């Protein structure tokens, strides 16, 4: 690299242009020779001597430029700036097309984009910004979940008419792990909650002389809401997290890639048996939870209110219609499907690290519980409006 004057001036030797001296009307920067990785260190020292000066495109001479690679082009960006070099590569007709394209590509890649300065937001604007970001994240989550649910249903309708593709063994194993193994904890929890509800009803209703209606309170609450809701929340924390961890570990170990390489569908292989098992297990657990809650309430009524078991059952039979039991049971398959879908979807979203498995496992539990409570609230409003 050297600085040489135009033809009407004497040629100056390389490096004779004083560092820091602005380019005048009669100064031309001549870039000669090969600019490749082999001479990178030598060229870098020369660029450093001239990099603090501003050069205009009309006074830069590239006629004697030899070979150039990306390393040399990056040095020219440092010397001239990305905009100047890009303009020079477009306007200079003496450069071969390959060199011009290389210089322009490197200049565009190294172009410094100004970082927008963060503006101070007031508390209201910051709150609205965070709210918008949260709503966008929720919308993206619902979009993915809707697509995954559609994929599950499409796969399910594809394999149902083909018994040869049914995976009975994984289905039975999933029923045992999600249903039978969860029976003790569901029964115990609903029994205790039933006792607590009965105690609460006896305490509040005694002020009105209506303690006998404690039976109705326990029966209504467990047949319509608590039986299915408590079982679903327990499965959301117990089973959805297990689905996420299992599928996530398979993804970390690249087992899902191996399944796809063998021409198999991971949804059919891993998701469908778990979804069907949940849809069988949760109604059973809901029924057990209803019975356990009624037994807990009956025990408290017998101890605290002197309402015998026979009288308790007679009131339930007389005042509680069958439709309340059916309302509670009708929500169980829907909750089961959503819990399994969320757990499996979060498993497929796991990245390549153990930390990602933990993050998505936690996310699956939170999302499952949120979806269960949300759907239960919507269903309660719907049934109330329908008079069921």
Coordinates of C-alpha atoms in Angstrom, one line a residue:
X1 CA 0.0 0.0 0.0
X2 CA 1.3 3.4 -0.9
X3 CA 0.2 7.0 -1.4
X4 CA 0.8 8.4 -4.8
X5 CA -0.2 11.7 -6.4
X6 CA -2.0 12.0 -9.7
X7 CA -0.2 11.9 -13.0
X8 CA 0.8 15.5 -12.9
X9 CA 2.6 15.0 -9.6
X10 CA 5.7 13.1 -8.8
X11 CA 5.0 9.5 -7.6
X12 CA 5.4 9.2 -3.9
X13 CA 6.8 6.1 -2.2
X14 CA 4.7 3.7 -0.1
X15 CA 3.9 5.0 3.3
X16 CA 5.0 8.5 2.6
X17 CA 1.6 9.9 3.4
X18 CA 1.7 11.3 6.9
X19 CA -0.5 9.5 9.5
X20 CA -3.4 11.8 10.5
X21 CA -3.0 14.1 7.5
X22 CA -6.3 14.5 5.7
X23 CA -6.5 13.5 2.1
X24 CA -6.2 16.6 -0.1
X25 CA -7.2 17.2 -3.7
X26 CA -3.8 15.9 -5.0
X27 CA -3.4 12.9 -2.8
X28 CA -4.3 9.4 -4.1
X29 CA -4.2 6.3 -2.0
X30 CA -2.9 3.5 -4.1
X31 CA -3.6 -0.1 -2.9
X32 CA -1.3 -2.5 -4.7
X33 CA -0.3 -6.2 -4.5
X34 CA -1.8 -9.2 -2.9
X35 CA -4.0 -8.8 0.1
X36 CA -4.3 -12.3 1.5
X37 CA -4.0 -14.1 4.7
X38 CA -0.4 -15.0 4.2
X39 CA 0.6 -11.3 4.5
X40 CA -2.0 -10.4 7.1
X41 CA 0.3 -9.3 9.9
X42 CA 2.4 -7.1 7.6
X43 CA -0.6 -5.5 6.0
X44 CA -2.2 -5.0 9.4
X45 CA 0.7 -2.8 10.5
X46 CA 0.4 -0.6 7.4
X47 CA -3.4 -0.3 7.8
X48 CA -2.8 0.8 11.4
X49 CA -0.6 3.7 10.2
X50 CA -3.3 5.0 7.9
X51 CA -6.5 3.9 9.5
X52 CA -7.0 7.3 11.3
X53 CA -7.3 9.2 8.0
X54 CA -10.5 9.7 5.9
X55 CA -10.2 8.7 2.3
X56 CA -12.7 9.6 -0.4
X57 CA -13.6 7.1 -3.1
X58 CA -12.4 9.3 -6.1
X59 CA -8.9 9.4 -4.6
X60 CA -8.5 5.6 -4.0
X61 CA -6.6 3.7 -6.7
X62 CA -7.3 -0.1 -7.0
X63 CA -5.8 -0.6 -10.5
X64 CA -2.8 -2.5 -9.2
X65 CA -4.7 -4.6 -6.7
X66 CA -3.7 -8.3 -7.0
X67 CA -5.2 -11.2 -5.2
X68 CA -7.5 -10.7 -2.3
X69 CA -9.4 -12.9 0.2
X70 CA -11.7 -12.2 3.1
X71 CA -8.8 -11.5 5.4
X72 CA -7.5 -8.8 3.1
X73 CA -11.0 -7.4 2.5
X74 CA -11.5 -7.1 6.2
X75 CA -8.3 -5.0 6.5
X76 CA -9.6 -2.8 3.7
X77 CA -12.8 -2.3 5.7
X78 CA -10.8 -1.3 8.7
X79 CA -8.8 1.2 6.6
X80 CA -11.5 2.7 4.5
X81 CA -14.8 1.9 6.3
X82 CA -17.5 -0.4 5.2
X83 CA -19.6 2.3 3.3
X84 CA -16.6 3.7 1.4
X85 CA -15.4 0.2 0.4
X86 CA -18.9 -0.9 -0.6
X87 CA -19.3 2.2 -2.8
X88 CA -15.8 1.8 -4.3
X89 CA -16.6 -1.9 -5.1
X90 CA -19.8 -0.9 -6.9
X91 CA -18.3 2.1 -8.9
X92 CA -14.9 0.7 -9.8
X93 CA -15.0 -0.8 -13.3
X94 CA -11.3 -1.9 -13.2
X95 CA -12.0 -4.6 -10.6
X96 CA -12.8 -8.1 -11.7
X97 CA -16.4 -9.2 -10.9
X98 CA -15.2 -11.7 -8.4
X99 CA -13.2 -9.2 -6.4
X100 CA -15.9 -6.6 -6.5
X101 CA -18.5 -9.1 -5.2
X102 CA -16.1 -10.2 -2.4
X103 CA -15.3 -6.6 -1.3
X104 CA -19.0 -5.7 -1.3
X105 CA -20.0 -8.9 0.6
X106 CA -17.3 -8.3 3.3
X107 CA -18.2 -4.6 3.6
X108 CA -21.9 -5.4 4.0
X109 CA -21.1 -8.1 6.6
X110 CA -18.9 -5.8 8.6
X111 CA -21.1 -2.8 8.4
X112 CA -21.6 -1.3 11.8
X113 CA -25.3 -0.8 12.5
X114 CA -26.0 2.0 15.0
X115 CA -27.3 0.7 18.3
X116 CA -30.5 2.5 19.2
X117 CA -30.2 4.3 22.5
X118 CA -32.6 3.0 25.1
X119 CA -35.2 5.6 25.8
X120 CA -36.4 6.0 29.4
X121 CA -39.9 4.7 29.7
X122 CA -42.3 5.9 32.3
X123 CA -43.9 3.4 34.6
X124 CA -47.2 3.3 32.6
X125 CA -45.3 2.8 29.3
X126 CA -43.1 0.1 30.8
X127 CA -46.1 -1.7 32.2
X128 CA -47.9 -1.6 28.9
X129 CA -44.7 -2.8 27.2
X130 CA -44.3 -5.8 29.5
X131 CA -48.0 -6.6 29.2
X132 CA -47.7 -6.6 25.4
X133 CA -44.7 -8.9 25.5
X134 CA -46.4 -11.3 27.9
X135 CA -49.5 -11.4 25.7
X136 CA -47.4 -12.0 22.6
X137 CA -45.6 -14.9 24.4
X138 CA -49.0 -16.4 25.5
X139 CA -50.3 -16.1 21.9
X140 CA -47.2 -17.8 20.6
X141 CA -47.7 -20.6 23.1
X142 CA -51.4 -21.1 22.2
X143 CA -50.5 -21.1 18.6
X144 CA -47.9 -23.9 19.1
X145 CA -50.3 -25.8 21.3
X146 CA -53.1 -25.6 18.8
X147 CA -50.9 -26.9 16.1
X148 CA -49.6 -29.7 18.2
X149 CA -53.2 -30.7 19.2
X150 CA -54.1 -30.8 15.5
X151 CA -51.1 -33.0 14.8
X152 CA -52.1 -35.4 17.7
X153 CA -55.7 -35.6 16.4
X154 CA -54.6 -36.2 12.8
X155 CA -52.2 -39.0 13.9
X156 CA -54.9 -40.5 16.2
X157 CA -57.5 -40.6 13.4
X158 CA -54.9 -42.1 11.1
X159 CA -54.0 -45.1 13.3
X160 CA -57.4 -45.8 14.9
X161 CA -58.7 -47.7 11.8
X162 CA -55.4 -49.7 11.7
X163 CA -55.2 -52.0 14.8
X164 CA -51.8 -53.2 13.6
X165 CA -50.3 -49.8 14.4
X166 CA -51.8 -49.7 18.0
X167 CA -49.1 -49.7 20.6
X168 CA -50.7 -51.6 23.4
X169 CA -47.7 -52.3 25.6
X170 CA -46.7 -48.6 25.9
X171 CA -50.3 -47.7 26.5
X172 CA -50.7 -50.2 29.3
X173 CA -47.4 -49.1 30.9
X174 CA -48.5 -45.5 30.7
X175 CA -51.9 -46.3 32.3
X176 CA -50.1 -48.0 35.2
X177 CA -47.6 -45.1 35.7
X178 CA -50.2 -42.3 35.3
X179 CA -53.3 -43.9 36.8
X180 CA -52.7 -46.9 39.2
X181 CA -49.6 -45.4 40.8
X182 CA -51.4 -42.1 41.4
X183 CA -54.4 -43.7 43.1
X184 CA -53.1 -43.5 46.7
X185 CA -52.1 -39.8 46.6
X186 CA -55.3 -38.8 44.9
X187 CA -57.5 -40.7 47.3
X188 CA -55.6 -39.3 50.3
X189 CA -55.6 -35.7 49.1
X190 CA -59.3 -35.7 48.2
X191 CA -60.2 -37.4 51.5
X192 CA -58.4 -34.6 53.5
X193 CA -59.9 -31.9 51.4
X194 CA -63.4 -33.4 51.8
X195 CA -62.9 -33.3 55.6
X196 CA -61.7 -29.7 55.4
X197 CA -64.7 -28.7 53.4
X198 CA -67.1 -30.4 55.8
X199 CA -65.4 -28.7 58.8
X200 CA -65.7 -25.3 57.0
X201 CA -69.4 -25.9 56.2
X202 CA -70.2 -27.0 59.8
X203 CA -68.5 -23.9 61.2
X204 CA -70.2 -21.4 58.9
X205 CA -73.6 -23.0 58.6
X206 CA -73.9 -23.5 62.3
X207 CA -74.5 -19.7 62.7
X208 CA -77.6 -20.1 60.6
X209 CA -78.8 -23.4 62.1
X210 CA -78.3 -25.1 58.8
X211 CA -75.6 -27.6 59.5
X212 CA -77.5 -30.3 57.8
X213 CA -76.7 -28.6 54.5
X214 CA -73.0 -29.5 55.0
X215 CA -73.8 -32.7 53.3
X216 CA -75.1 -30.9 50.2
X217 CA -72.0 -28.6 50.3
X218 CA -69.6 -31.6 50.3
X219 CA -71.5 -33.5 47.6
X220 CA -72.0 -30.6 45.2
X221 CA -68.4 -29.4 45.5
X222 CA -66.8 -32.8 44.9
X223 CA -69.1 -34.1 42.3
X224 CA -69.0 -31.0 40.2
X225 CA -65.6 -29.4 40.9
X226 CA -63.1 -30.7 43.5
X227 CA -63.0 -34.4 42.4
X228 CA -61.9 -33.7 38.9
X229 CA -60.0 -30.5 39.6
X230 CA -57.8 -32.0 42.4
X231 CA -57.1 -35.1 40.3
X232 CA -56.2 -33.0 37.3
X233 CA -53.9 -30.7 39.2
X234 CA -52.1 -33.7 40.8
X235 CA -51.6 -35.3 37.4
X236 CA -50.4 -31.9 35.9
X237 CA -47.7 -31.8 38.6
X238 CA -46.9 -35.5 38.6
X239 CA -47.4 -36.8 35.1
X240 CA -47.0 -33.7 32.8
X241 CA -43.5 -33.1 34.2
X242 CA -42.7 -36.8 33.7
X243 CA -43.7 -36.7 30.1
X244 CA -41.6 -33.5 29.5
X245 CA -38.6 -35.0 31.2
X246 CA -38.8 -38.3 29.3
X247 CA -39.2 -36.8 25.9
X248 CA -36.7 -34.0 26.7
X249 CA -34.1 -36.6 27.7
X250 CA -34.7 -38.5 24.5
X251 CA -34.1 -35.3 22.5
X252 CA -30.9 -34.4 24.4
X253 CA -29.6 -37.9 23.7
X254 CA -30.6 -37.6 20.0
X255 CA -33.0 -40.5 20.3
X256 CA -35.7 -38.5 18.5
X257 CA -33.4 -38.0 15.6
X258 CA -32.8 -41.7 15.5
X259 CA -36.5 -42.4 15.5
X260 CA -37.0 -40.1 12.6
X261 CA -34.0 -41.6 10.8
X262 CA -35.7 -45.0 11.0
X263 CA -38.8 -43.6 9.3
X264 CA -41.0 -43.6 12.4
X265 CA -43.2 -40.8 13.6
X266 CA -42.3 -39.6 17.2
X267 CA -45.9 -38.4 17.7
X268 CA -47.3 -41.8 16.9
X269 CA -44.6 -43.6 18.9
X270 CA -44.4 -41.4 22.0
X271 CA -47.3 -39.1 22.2
X272 CA -50.4 -41.1 21.3
X273 CA -49.9 -43.8 23.9
X274 CA -49.4 -41.2 26.7
X275 CA -52.4 -39.1 25.6
X276 CA -54.7 -42.2 25.5
X277 CA -53.4 -43.4 28.8
X278 CA -54.1 -40.0 30.4
X279 CA -57.7 -40.0 29.0
X280 CA -58.3 -43.4 30.6
X281 CA -56.5 -42.7 33.9
X282 CA -58.0 -39.3 34.8
X283 CA -61.7 -40.3 34.7
X284 CA -60.8 -43.3 37.0
X285 CA -58.9 -41.0 39.4
X286 CA -61.7 -38.5 39.3
X287 CA -64.2 -41.1 40.3
X288 CA -61.9 -42.3 43.1
X289 CA -61.4 -38.6 44.2
X290 CA -65.2 -38.1 44.3
X291 CA -65.7 -41.1 46.5
X292 CA -62.8 -40.3 48.8
X293 CA -64.0 -36.7 49.2
X294 CA -67.5 -37.9 50.1
X295 CA -66.1 -40.3 52.6
X296 CA -64.0 -37.6 54.2
X297 CA -67.0 -35.3 54.4
X298 CA -69.2 -38.2 55.8
X299 CA -66.6 -38.9 58.5
X300 CA -66.5 -35.3 59.7
X301 CA -70.3 -35.1 59.6
X302 CA -70.5 -38.3 61.7
X303 CA -68.0 -37.0 64.3
X304 CA -68.8 -33.3 64.5
X305 CA -72.5 -33.1 63.5
X306 CA -73.9 -36.5 64.6
X307 CA -75.0 -37.2 61.0
X308 CA -74.8 -40.9 60.5
X309 CA -73.5 -42.5 57.3
X310 CA -76.9 -43.8 56.4
X311 CA -78.4 -40.3 56.8
X312 CA -75.5 -38.8 54.8
X313 CA -76.1 -41.2 51.9
X314 CA -79.9 -40.6 52.1
X315 CA -79.5 -36.9 51.8
X316 CA -77.1 -37.3 48.9
X317 CA -79.5 -39.6 47.1
X318 CA -82.5 -37.3 47.7
X319 CA -81.0 -33.9 46.9
X320 CA -78.1 -34.5 44.5
X321 CA -79.1 -35.2 41.0
X322 CA -77.1 -37.5 38.7
X323 CA -76.3 -34.6 36.3
X324 CA -73.8 -33.1 38.9
X325 CA -71.8 -36.4 38.7
X326 CA -71.9 -36.4 34.9
X327 CA -70.8 -32.7 34.7
X328 CA -67.7 -33.5 36.8
X329 CA -66.9 -36.7 34.8
X330 CA -67.4 -34.9 31.5
X331 CA -64.5 -32.6 32.2
X332 CA -62.0 -35.3 33.0
X333 CA -61.1 -36.5 29.4
X334 CA -60.7 -32.8 28.3
X335 CA -58.3 -32.1 31.1
X336 CA -56.4 -35.3 30.5
X337 CA -55.9 -34.5 26.8
X338 CA -54.7 -31.0 27.5
X339 CA -52.3 -32.1 30.3
X340 CA -50.7 -34.8 28.1
X341 CA -50.5 -32.5 25.1
X342 CA -48.8 -29.7 27.1
X343 CA -46.4 -32.2 28.7
X344 CA -45.3 -33.8 25.4
X345 CA -45.1 -30.5 23.6
X346 CA -42.7 -29.0 26.2
X347 CA -40.6 -32.2 25.9
X348 CA -40.2 -31.6 22.1
X349 CA -39.2 -28.0 22.8
X350 CA -36.2 -29.1 25.0
X351 CA -32.8 -27.9 23.7
X352 CA -29.5 -29.7 24.0
X353 CA -28.7 -29.2 27.7
X354 CA -29.9 -30.5 31.0
X355 CA -30.8 -27.0 32.0
X356 CA -33.3 -26.8 29.2
X357 CA -34.9 -30.0 30.4
X358 CA -35.4 -28.4 33.9
X359 CA -36.8 -25.2 32.4
X360 CA -39.3 -26.9 30.2
X361 CA -40.3 -29.4 32.9
X362 CA -41.2 -26.5 35.2
X363 CA -43.0 -24.7 32.3
X364 CA -45.1 -27.8 31.5
X365 CA -46.3 -28.0 35.1
X366 CA -47.2 -24.3 35.2
X367 CA -48.9 -24.4 31.8
X368 CA -50.9 -27.6 32.6
X369 CA -52.2 -26.2 35.9
X370 CA -53.1 -22.9 34.3
X371 CA -54.9 -24.6 31.4
X372 CA -56.9 -26.9 33.8
X373 CA -58.1 -24.0 35.9
X374 CA -58.9 -21.8 32.9
X375 CA -60.9 -24.5 31.2
X376 CA -62.6 -25.4 34.5
X377 CA -63.7 -21.8 35.0
X378 CA -65.0 -21.6 31.4
X379 CA -66.9 -24.9 31.9
X380 CA -68.4 -23.7 35.2
X381 CA -69.8 -20.6 33.5
X382 CA -71.1 -22.6 30.5
X383 CA -72.9 -25.1 32.7
X384 CA -74.3 -22.4 34.9
X385 CA -75.7 -20.6 31.9
X386 CA -77.1 -23.9 30.5
X387 CA -78.7 -24.7 33.9
X388 CA -77.0 -28.0 34.2

